mmCIF file of C-alpha atoms and ligand atoms in Angstrom:
data_model
loop_
_atom_site.group_PDB
_atom_site.id
_atom_site.type_symbol
_atom_site.label_atom_id
_atom_site.label_comp_id
_atom_site.label_asym_id
_atom_site.label_seq_id
_atom_site.Cartn_x
_atom_site.Cartn_y
_atom_site.Cartn_z
ATOM 1 C CA UNK A 1 26.059 -1.654 9.851
ATOM 2 C CA UNK A 2 23.832 -4.589 9.478
ATOM 3 C CA UNK A 3 19.846 -4.882 10.502
ATOM 4 C CA UNK A 4 19.136 -7.570 12.558
ATOM 5 C CA UNK A 5 18.020 -10.801 10.990
ATOM 6 C CA UNK A 6 13.940 -10.724 10.699
ATOM 7 C CA UNK A 7 11.318 -12.721 9.137
ATOM 8 C CA UNK A 8 8.565 -10.018 9.299
ATOM 9 C CA UNK A 9 8.035 -7.279 6.832
ATOM 10 C CA UNK A 10 6.081 -5.250 9.405
ATOM 11 C CA UNK A 11 5.491 -5.861 13.021
ATOM 12 C CA UNK A 12 3.062 -3.755 14.989
ATOM 13 C CA UNK A 13 3.311 -3.998 18.835
ATOM 14 C CA UNK A 14 0.531 -2.620 21.199
ATOM 15 C CA UNK A 15 -0.866 0.024 18.577
ATOM 16 C CA UNK A 16 -3.277 2.248 20.623
ATOM 17 C CA UNK A 17 -5.115 5.531 19.002
ATOM 18 C CA UNK A 18 -7.995 7.635 20.741
ATOM 19 C CA UNK A 19 -10.284 10.166 18.790
ATOM 20 C CA UNK A 20 -11.691 11.638 21.972
ATOM 21 C CA UNK A 21 -13.913 8.999 23.371
ATOM 22 C CA UNK A 22 -13.301 6.780 20.463
ATOM 23 C CA UNK A 23 -10.600 4.179 20.771
ATOM 24 C CA UNK A 24 -9.941 3.289 16.861
ATOM 25 C CA UNK A 25 -7.064 1.622 17.516
ATOM 26 C CA UNK A 26 -6.796 -0.230 20.784
ATOM 27 C CA UNK A 27 -3.796 -2.471 21.664
ATOM 28 C CA UNK A 28 -3.581 -3.839 17.821
ATOM 29 C CA UNK A 29 -0.442 -6.350 17.501
ATOM 30 C CA UNK A 30 0.277 -8.188 14.173
ATOM 31 C CA UNK A 31 3.431 -9.492 11.977
ATOM 32 C CA UNK A 32 3.140 -9.460 8.130
ATOM 33 C CA UNK A 33 5.505 -12.105 7.022
ATOM 34 C CA UNK A 34 8.404 -10.795 4.437
ATOM 35 C CA UNK A 35 7.675 -11.839 0.650
ATOM 36 C CA UNK A 36 3.897 -12.577 0.975
ATOM 37 C CA UNK A 37 0.845 -10.955 0.596
ATOM 38 C CA UNK A 38 -1.326 -10.438 4.572
ATOM 39 C CA UNK A 39 -4.676 -9.374 4.187
ATOM 40 C CA UNK A 40 -6.204 -7.329 6.687
ATOM 41 C CA UNK A 41 -9.987 -7.663 6.995
ATOM 42 C CA UNK A 42 -12.902 -6.578 9.305
ATOM 43 C CA UNK A 43 -16.187 -4.831 9.468
ATOM 44 C CA UNK A 44 -16.473 -0.986 8.645
ATOM 45 C CA UNK A 45 -15.112 1.324 11.608
ATOM 46 C CA UNK A 46 -12.744 -1.556 12.858
ATOM 47 C CA UNK A 47 -9.876 0.791 12.533
ATOM 48 C CA UNK A 48 -7.872 -0.805 9.329
ATOM 49 C CA UNK A 49 -7.358 2.365 7.973
ATOM 50 C CA UNK A 50 -6.183 4.030 11.364
ATOM 51 C CA UNK A 51 -3.987 1.378 11.811
ATOM 52 C CA UNK A 52 -2.774 2.517 8.628
ATOM 53 C CA UNK A 53 -2.199 5.742 9.547
ATOM 54 C CA UNK A 54 -0.315 5.124 12.582
ATOM 55 C CA UNK A 55 2.237 2.755 10.489
ATOM 56 C CA UNK A 56 2.816 5.214 7.816
ATOM 57 C CA UNK A 57 3.291 8.414 9.850
ATOM 58 C CA UNK A 58 0.082 10.073 8.897
ATOM 59 C CA UNK A 59 -0.784 9.887 12.659
ATOM 60 C CA UNK A 60 0.565 9.902 15.590
ATOM 61 C CA UNK A 61 0.140 6.527 18.200
ATOM 62 C CA UNK A 62 -0.943 7.028 21.641
ATOM 63 C CA UNK A 63 1.103 4.160 22.259
ATOM 64 C CA UNK A 64 2.344 1.108 20.605
ATOM 65 C CA UNK A 65 5.072 0.444 18.441
ATOM 66 C CA UNK A 66 5.737 -0.385 14.619
ATOM 67 C CA UNK A 67 8.940 -2.080 13.651
ATOM 68 C CA UNK A 68 10.031 -2.094 9.992
ATOM 69 C CA UNK A 69 13.054 -4.063 8.657
ATOM 70 C CA UNK A 70 13.508 -4.206 12.555
ATOM 71 C CA UNK A 71 13.864 -0.371 13.059
ATOM 72 C CA UNK A 72 10.819 1.380 15.394
ATOM 73 C CA UNK A 73 9.357 4.010 12.987
ATOM 74 C CA UNK A 74 8.204 6.049 15.841
ATOM 75 C CA UNK A 75 7.452 9.897 15.216
ATOM 76 C CA UNK A 76 8.840 9.874 11.669
ATOM 77 C CA UNK A 77 7.061 11.685 9.290
ATOM 78 C CA UNK A 78 5.436 9.847 6.170
ATOM 79 C CA UNK A 79 8.036 10.814 3.456
ATOM 80 C CA UNK A 80 11.183 9.719 5.576
ATOM 81 C CA UNK A 81 8.959 6.324 5.947
ATOM 82 C CA UNK A 82 8.286 5.912 2.558
ATOM 83 C CA UNK A 83 11.859 6.542 1.831
ATOM 84 C CA UNK A 84 12.868 4.014 4.237
ATOM 85 C CA UNK A 85 10.843 1.782 1.509
ATOM 86 C CA UNK A 86 7.413 1.562 2.943
ATOM 87 C CA UNK A 87 4.406 2.797 0.750
ATOM 88 C CA UNK A 88 0.434 3.092 1.388
ATOM 89 C CA UNK A 89 -2.120 4.068 -0.898
ATOM 90 C CA UNK A 90 -5.426 5.565 0.397
ATOM 91 C CA UNK A 91 -9.117 4.724 -0.082
ATOM 92 C CA UNK A 92 -9.259 7.146 -2.391
ATOM 93 C CA UNK A 93 -6.550 7.359 -5.171
ATOM 94 C CA UNK A 94 -4.101 10.266 -5.060
ATOM 95 C CA UNK A 95 -1.889 11.173 -7.925
ATOM 96 C CA UNK A 96 -0.347 14.486 -8.827
ATOM 97 C CA UNK A 97 -3.301 15.608 -11.097
ATOM 98 C CA UNK A 98 -1.730 18.343 -13.001
ATOM 99 C CA UNK A 99 1.299 15.914 -13.909
ATOM 100 C CA UNK A 100 0.776 13.574 -16.763
ATOM 101 C CA UNK A 101 0.800 9.903 -16.339
ATOM 102 C CA UNK A 102 4.055 9.297 -17.347
ATOM 103 C CA UNK A 103 5.398 12.267 -15.087
ATOM 104 C CA UNK A 104 3.232 10.727 -12.134
ATOM 105 C CA UNK A 105 4.714 7.212 -12.539
ATOM 106 C CA UNK A 106 8.704 8.560 -12.817
ATOM 107 C CA UNK A 107 7.955 10.756 -9.778
ATOM 108 C CA UNK A 108 7.297 7.694 -7.750
ATOM 109 C CA UNK A 109 10.961 6.783 -7.951
ATOM 110 C CA UNK A 110 11.707 10.153 -7.261
ATOM 111 C CA UNK A 111 9.054 10.423 -3.924
ATOM 112 C CA UNK A 112 11.133 7.056 -2.488
ATOM 113 C CA UNK A 113 14.276 8.869 -2.054
ATOM 114 C CA UNK A 114 15.945 8.251 -5.714
ATOM 115 C CA UNK A 115 16.928 11.649 -6.919
ATOM 116 C CA UNK A 116 19.046 10.545 -9.611
ATOM 117 C CA UNK A 117 16.367 11.411 -11.979
ATOM 118 C CA UNK A 118 16.273 15.073 -10.815
ATOM 119 C CA UNK A 119 19.890 14.961 -11.331
ATOM 120 C CA UNK A 120 20.113 13.462 -14.661
ATOM 121 C CA UNK A 121 17.495 15.949 -15.539
ATOM 122 C CA UNK A 122 19.625 18.767 -14.671
ATOM 123 C CA UNK A 123 22.425 17.374 -16.949
ATOM 124 C CA UNK A 124 25.071 17.536 -14.242
ATOM 125 C CA UNK A 125 27.055 14.371 -15.446
ATOM 126 C CA UNK A 126 26.638 11.913 -18.321
ATOM 127 C CA UNK A 127 25.926 9.160 -15.622
ATOM 128 C CA UNK A 128 23.145 10.700 -14.320
ATOM 129 C CA UNK A 129 21.640 11.501 -17.824
ATOM 130 C CA UNK A 130 21.538 7.632 -18.590
ATOM 131 C CA UNK A 131 20.302 7.299 -15.119
ATOM 132 C CA UNK A 132 16.862 9.602 -16.354
ATOM 133 C CA UNK A 133 16.695 7.608 -19.478
ATOM 134 C CA UNK A 134 16.883 4.365 -17.990
ATOM 135 C CA UNK A 135 13.745 5.656 -15.666
ATOM 136 C CA UNK A 136 11.673 6.847 -18.533
ATOM 137 C CA UNK A 137 12.043 3.885 -20.400
ATOM 138 C CA UNK A 138 11.007 2.007 -17.385
ATOM 139 C CA UNK A 139 8.049 4.273 -16.614
ATOM 140 C CA UNK A 140 6.928 3.589 -20.217
ATOM 141 C CA UNK A 141 7.466 -0.045 -19.689
ATOM 142 C CA UNK A 142 5.365 -0.123 -16.401
ATOM 143 C CA UNK A 143 2.786 1.741 -18.445
ATOM 144 C CA UNK A 144 2.656 -0.024 -20.858
ATOM 145 C CA UNK A 145 2.306 -3.325 -18.401
ATOM 146 C CA UNK A 146 -0.857 -1.650 -16.867
ATOM 147 C CA UNK A 147 -2.388 -0.827 -20.400
ATOM 148 C CA UNK A 148 -2.131 2.720 -19.766
ATOM 149 C CA UNK A 149 0.529 3.511 -22.381
ATOM 150 C CA UNK A 150 -1.635 5.402 -24.731
ATOM 151 C CA UNK A 151 -2.648 7.659 -22.053
ATOM 152 C CA UNK A 152 1.433 8.884 -20.966
ATOM 153 C CA UNK A 153 0.442 12.044 -21.851
ATOM 154 C CA UNK A 154 -3.147 12.957 -20.697
ATOM 155 C CA UNK A 155 -3.056 14.894 -17.048
ATOM 156 C CA UNK A 156 -3.462 12.421 -14.595
ATOM 157 C CA UNK A 157 -6.579 14.210 -12.738
ATOM 158 C CA UNK A 158 -8.333 13.169 -15.972
ATOM 159 C CA UNK A 159 -8.142 9.534 -15.595
ATOM 160 C CA UNK A 160 -11.184 7.815 -14.550
ATOM 161 C CA UNK A 161 -11.397 6.015 -10.716
ATOM 162 C CA UNK A 162 -10.370 2.551 -12.467
ATOM 163 C CA UNK A 163 -7.633 4.136 -14.277
ATOM 164 C CA UNK A 164 -6.197 6.623 -11.330
ATOM 165 C CA UNK A 165 -6.389 2.496 -9.255
ATOM 166 C CA UNK A 166 -4.079 1.419 -11.856
ATOM 167 C CA UNK A 167 -2.080 4.413 -11.881
ATOM 168 C CA UNK A 168 -1.358 4.068 -8.372
ATOM 169 C CA UNK A 169 0.017 0.408 -8.859
ATOM 170 C CA UNK A 170 2.117 1.941 -11.871
ATOM 171 C CA UNK A 171 3.795 4.050 -9.241
ATOM 172 C CA UNK A 172 4.023 1.027 -6.344
ATOM 173 C CA UNK A 173 5.707 -1.427 -9.513
ATOM 174 C CA UNK A 174 8.315 2.094 -10.147
ATOM 175 C CA UNK A 175 9.174 2.628 -6.675
ATOM 176 C CA UNK A 176 9.780 -0.991 -5.706
ATOM 177 C CA UNK A 177 9.442 -0.499 -2.225
ATOM 178 C CA UNK A 178 9.860 -3.472 0.650
ATOM 179 C CA UNK A 179 6.458 -3.141 1.659
ATOM 180 C CA UNK A 180 3.417 -1.701 0.271
ATOM 181 C CA UNK A 181 0.126 -1.470 2.046
ATOM 182 C CA UNK A 182 -2.730 -1.195 0.241
ATOM 183 C CA UNK A 183 -6.233 0.403 1.634
ATOM 184 C CA UNK A 184 -9.120 -0.764 -0.324
ATOM 185 C CA UNK A 185 -7.652 -0.852 -3.524
ATOM 186 C CA UNK A 186 -11.159 -2.422 -5.384
ATOM 187 C CA UNK A 187 -12.898 0.268 -3.814
ATOM 188 C CA UNK A 188 -15.136 1.673 -6.418
ATOM 189 C CA UNK A 189 -13.359 -0.160 -9.439
ATOM 190 C CA UNK A 190 -14.770 -2.479 -12.143
ATOM 191 C CA UNK A 191 -14.266 -6.174 -11.291
ATOM 192 C CA UNK A 192 -12.888 -6.581 -14.453
ATOM 193 C CA UNK A 193 -9.778 -4.845 -13.296
ATOM 194 C CA UNK A 194 -9.691 -7.158 -10.259
ATOM 195 C CA UNK A 195 -7.542 -9.717 -11.893
ATOM 196 C CA UNK A 196 -5.290 -7.118 -13.529
ATOM 197 C CA UNK A 197 -5.073 -6.078 -9.681
ATOM 198 C CA UNK A 198 -4.103 -9.653 -8.416
ATOM 199 C CA UNK A 199 -1.561 -9.914 -10.968
ATOM 200 C CA UNK A 200 0.069 -6.711 -10.067
ATOM 201 C CA UNK A 201 0.020 -8.007 -6.663
ATOM 202 C CA UNK A 202 1.673 -11.058 -8.057
ATOM 203 C CA UNK A 203 4.391 -9.096 -9.567
ATOM 204 C CA UNK A 204 5.208 -6.605 -6.499
ATOM 205 C CA UNK A 205 6.094 -9.726 -4.559
ATOM 206 C CA UNK A 206 8.023 -11.442 -7.826
ATOM 207 C CA UNK A 207 9.722 -8.001 -7.287
ATOM 208 C CA UNK A 208 10.517 -8.347 -3.642
ATOM 209 C CA UNK A 209 7.657 -5.986 -2.461
ATOM 210 C CA UNK A 210 5.738 -7.589 0.473
ATOM 211 C CA UNK A 211 1.925 -6.659 0.487
ATOM 212 C CA UNK A 212 -0.280 -5.726 3.327
ATOM 213 C CA UNK A 213 -3.811 -5.540 1.904
ATOM 214 C CA UNK A 214 -7.234 -4.230 3.260
ATOM 215 C CA UNK A 215 -9.917 -5.101 1.292
ATOM 216 C CA UNK A 216 -14.087 -5.942 1.838
ATOM 217 C CA UNK A 217 -13.890 -7.702 -1.312
ATOM 218 C CA UNK A 218 -13.643 -11.731 0.261
ATOM 219 C CA UNK A 219 -13.002 -13.026 -3.084
ATOM 220 C CA UNK A 220 -10.439 -10.887 -3.960
ATOM 221 C CA UNK A 221 -8.636 -11.581 -0.236
ATOM 222 C CA UNK A 222 -9.192 -15.345 -0.685
ATOM 223 C CA UNK A 223 -7.352 -15.236 -4.375
ATOM 224 C CA UNK A 224 -4.456 -12.917 -3.404
ATOM 225 C CA UNK A 225 -3.431 -13.690 0.273
ATOM 226 C CA UNK A 226 -1.729 -16.171 2.034
ATOM 227 C CA UNK A 227 -2.279 -14.978 5.707
ATOM 228 C CA UNK A 228 -5.363 -12.853 6.628
ATOM 229 C CA UNK A 229 -5.401 -10.418 10.059
ATOM 230 C CA UNK A 230 -9.159 -9.692 10.991
ATOM 231 C CA UNK A 231 -9.826 -6.822 13.084
ATOM 232 C CA UNK A 232 -12.682 -5.609 14.877
ATOM 233 C CA UNK A 233 -13.122 -2.914 17.791
ATOM 234 C CA UNK A 234 -9.207 -1.487 17.008
ATOM 235 C CA UNK A 235 -8.099 -4.917 17.914
ATOM 236 C CA UNK A 236 -6.824 -8.238 16.018
ATOM 237 C CA UNK A 237 -9.412 -10.782 16.875
ATOM 238 C CA UNK A 238 -8.133 -13.936 14.801
ATOM 239 C CA UNK A 239 -5.374 -14.571 12.083
ATOM 240 C CA UNK A 240 -4.832 -17.611 9.722
ATOM 241 C CA UNK A 241 -5.497 -18.794 6.352
ATOM 242 C CA UNK A 242 -8.397 -17.167 4.447
ATOM 243 C CA UNK A 243 -9.889 -20.803 4.541
ATOM 244 C CA UNK A 244 -9.442 -21.422 8.263
ATOM 245 C CA UNK A 245 -11.072 -17.818 8.808
ATOM 246 C CA UNK A 246 -14.614 -18.918 7.482
ATOM 247 C CA UNK A 247 -15.200 -21.335 10.141
ATOM 248 C CA UNK A 248 -14.202 -18.940 12.989
ATOM 249 C CA UNK A 249 -17.104 -18.063 15.340
ATOM 250 C CA UNK A 250 -15.651 -14.702 16.415
ATOM 251 C CA UNK A 251 -14.997 -13.560 12.556
ATOM 252 C CA UNK A 252 -18.415 -14.604 11.764
ATOM 253 C CA UNK A 253 -19.829 -12.977 14.443
ATOM 254 C CA UNK A 254 -17.622 -9.315 14.020
ATOM 255 C CA UNK A 255 -18.756 -9.490 10.215
ATOM 256 C CA UNK A 256 -22.536 -10.670 11.256
ATOM 257 C CA UNK A 257 -23.775 -6.913 11.927
ATOM 258 C CA UNK A 258 -22.546 -5.813 8.550
ATOM 259 C CA UNK A 259 -23.853 -8.760 6.486
ATOM 260 C CA UNK A 260 -27.112 -7.866 8.001
ATOM 261 C CA UNK A 261 -27.391 -4.336 7.206
HETATM 262 P P1 LIG B 301 -11.473 1.022 8.985
HETATM 263 O O1 LIG B 301 -11.288 1.050 8.111
HETATM 264 O O2 LIG B 301 -11.571 -0.114 10.024
HETATM 265 O O3 LIG B 301 -13.265 1.033 8.328
HETATM 266 P P2 LIG B 301 -11.409 3.518 10.766
HETATM 267 O O4 LIG B 301 -9.573 3.271 11.390
HETATM 268 O O5 LIG B 301 -11.453 4.483 9.337
HETATM 269 O O6 LIG B 301 -11.741 1.997 10.281
HETATM 270 O O7 LIG B 301 -12.263 4.134 12.110
HETATM 271 C C1 LIG B 301 -12.042 3.392 13.108
HETATM 272 C C2 LIG B 301 -12.888 4.068 14.134
HETATM 273 O O8 LIG B 301 -12.418 5.482 14.501
HETATM 274 C C3 LIG B 301 -14.317 4.489 13.987
HETATM 275 O O9 LIG B 301 -15.153 4.536 14.576
HETATM 276 C C4 LIG B 301 -14.022 6.180 12.636
HETATM 277 O O10 LIG B 301 -15.267 6.759 13.023
HETATM 278 C C5 LIG B 301 -13.103 6.420 14.067
HETATM 279 N N1 LIG B 301 -12.126 7.708 13.440
HETATM 280 C C6 LIG B 301 -11.422 7.176 12.295
HETATM 281 N N2 LIG B 301 -11.017 8.554 12.208
HETATM 282 C C7 LIG B 301 -11.376 9.569 13.141
HETATM 283 C C8 LIG B 301 -10.983 10.976 13.153
HETATM 284 N N3 LIG B 301 -10.066 11.384 12.443
HETATM 285 N N4 LIG B 301 -11.865 11.503 14.289
HETATM 286 C C9 LIG B 301 -12.432 10.863 15.364
HETATM 287 N N5 LIG B 301 -13.023 9.491 15.010
HETATM 288 C C10 LIG B 301 -12.493 8.575 13.709
HETATM 289 MG MG1 LIG B 302 -10.675 2.535 6.061
#
């Protein structure tokens, strides 16, 4: 069975989610191109995080469709969606606090459905043991890339906020999903890490992971994205290159409330 040909990593059609009287996401539709970095921006309360929750199965939409690899994700729980190759991060980094940094990275593979690591640990077959050794060495290599190798035996819960972000990026590198959605990766992070994160995003793309990134840091959005989608009041109000949006009056107006407060 072959998947239908598509040039979208993700397509969202008419997503809607109400919380009581609040329409958090209101007929939101967009496509994120395959093999590119798509920015998702908009003022606080625009519905960006809720849209991510709907896409990744953490909340159920009232209506609308999410197509990933041409397949409707309707009703699938988060772990099934991540095993299909769609990962997401949260505004606050989430790690396994009691596990070591190295274990966290190795688990990223297991989380995304490659259970060979666990099979290898059980020692049932030589080939599986080799796989486990390969995965450990791959995890060390990735930690080195992110400057976290010296911390590999530290409990992840003891890391600083910035280090937890880097660990999250290392986990994405390890899992190598087809699409990752990053929710405000620069939030609370020392700007020095920004360049490292931008390079990591380039590495995701080089490894075949398409990226959607929600971020308030507009220089970062300009630096890393090829295409930007602007949300306001639950819907998409504009899209295009970052530079084309700066001269778009609707976009400037949507941001104004935030800029003057
Ligand atoms: P953004 O990520 O763009 O800042 P959110 O998706 O967090 O926006 O929020 C969109 C709107 O939905 C806001 O008005 C917010 O207060 C509301 N909202 C989000 N989550 C909930 C919830 N669990 N219950 C009630 N209202 C919510
Ligand atoms: Mg948000």
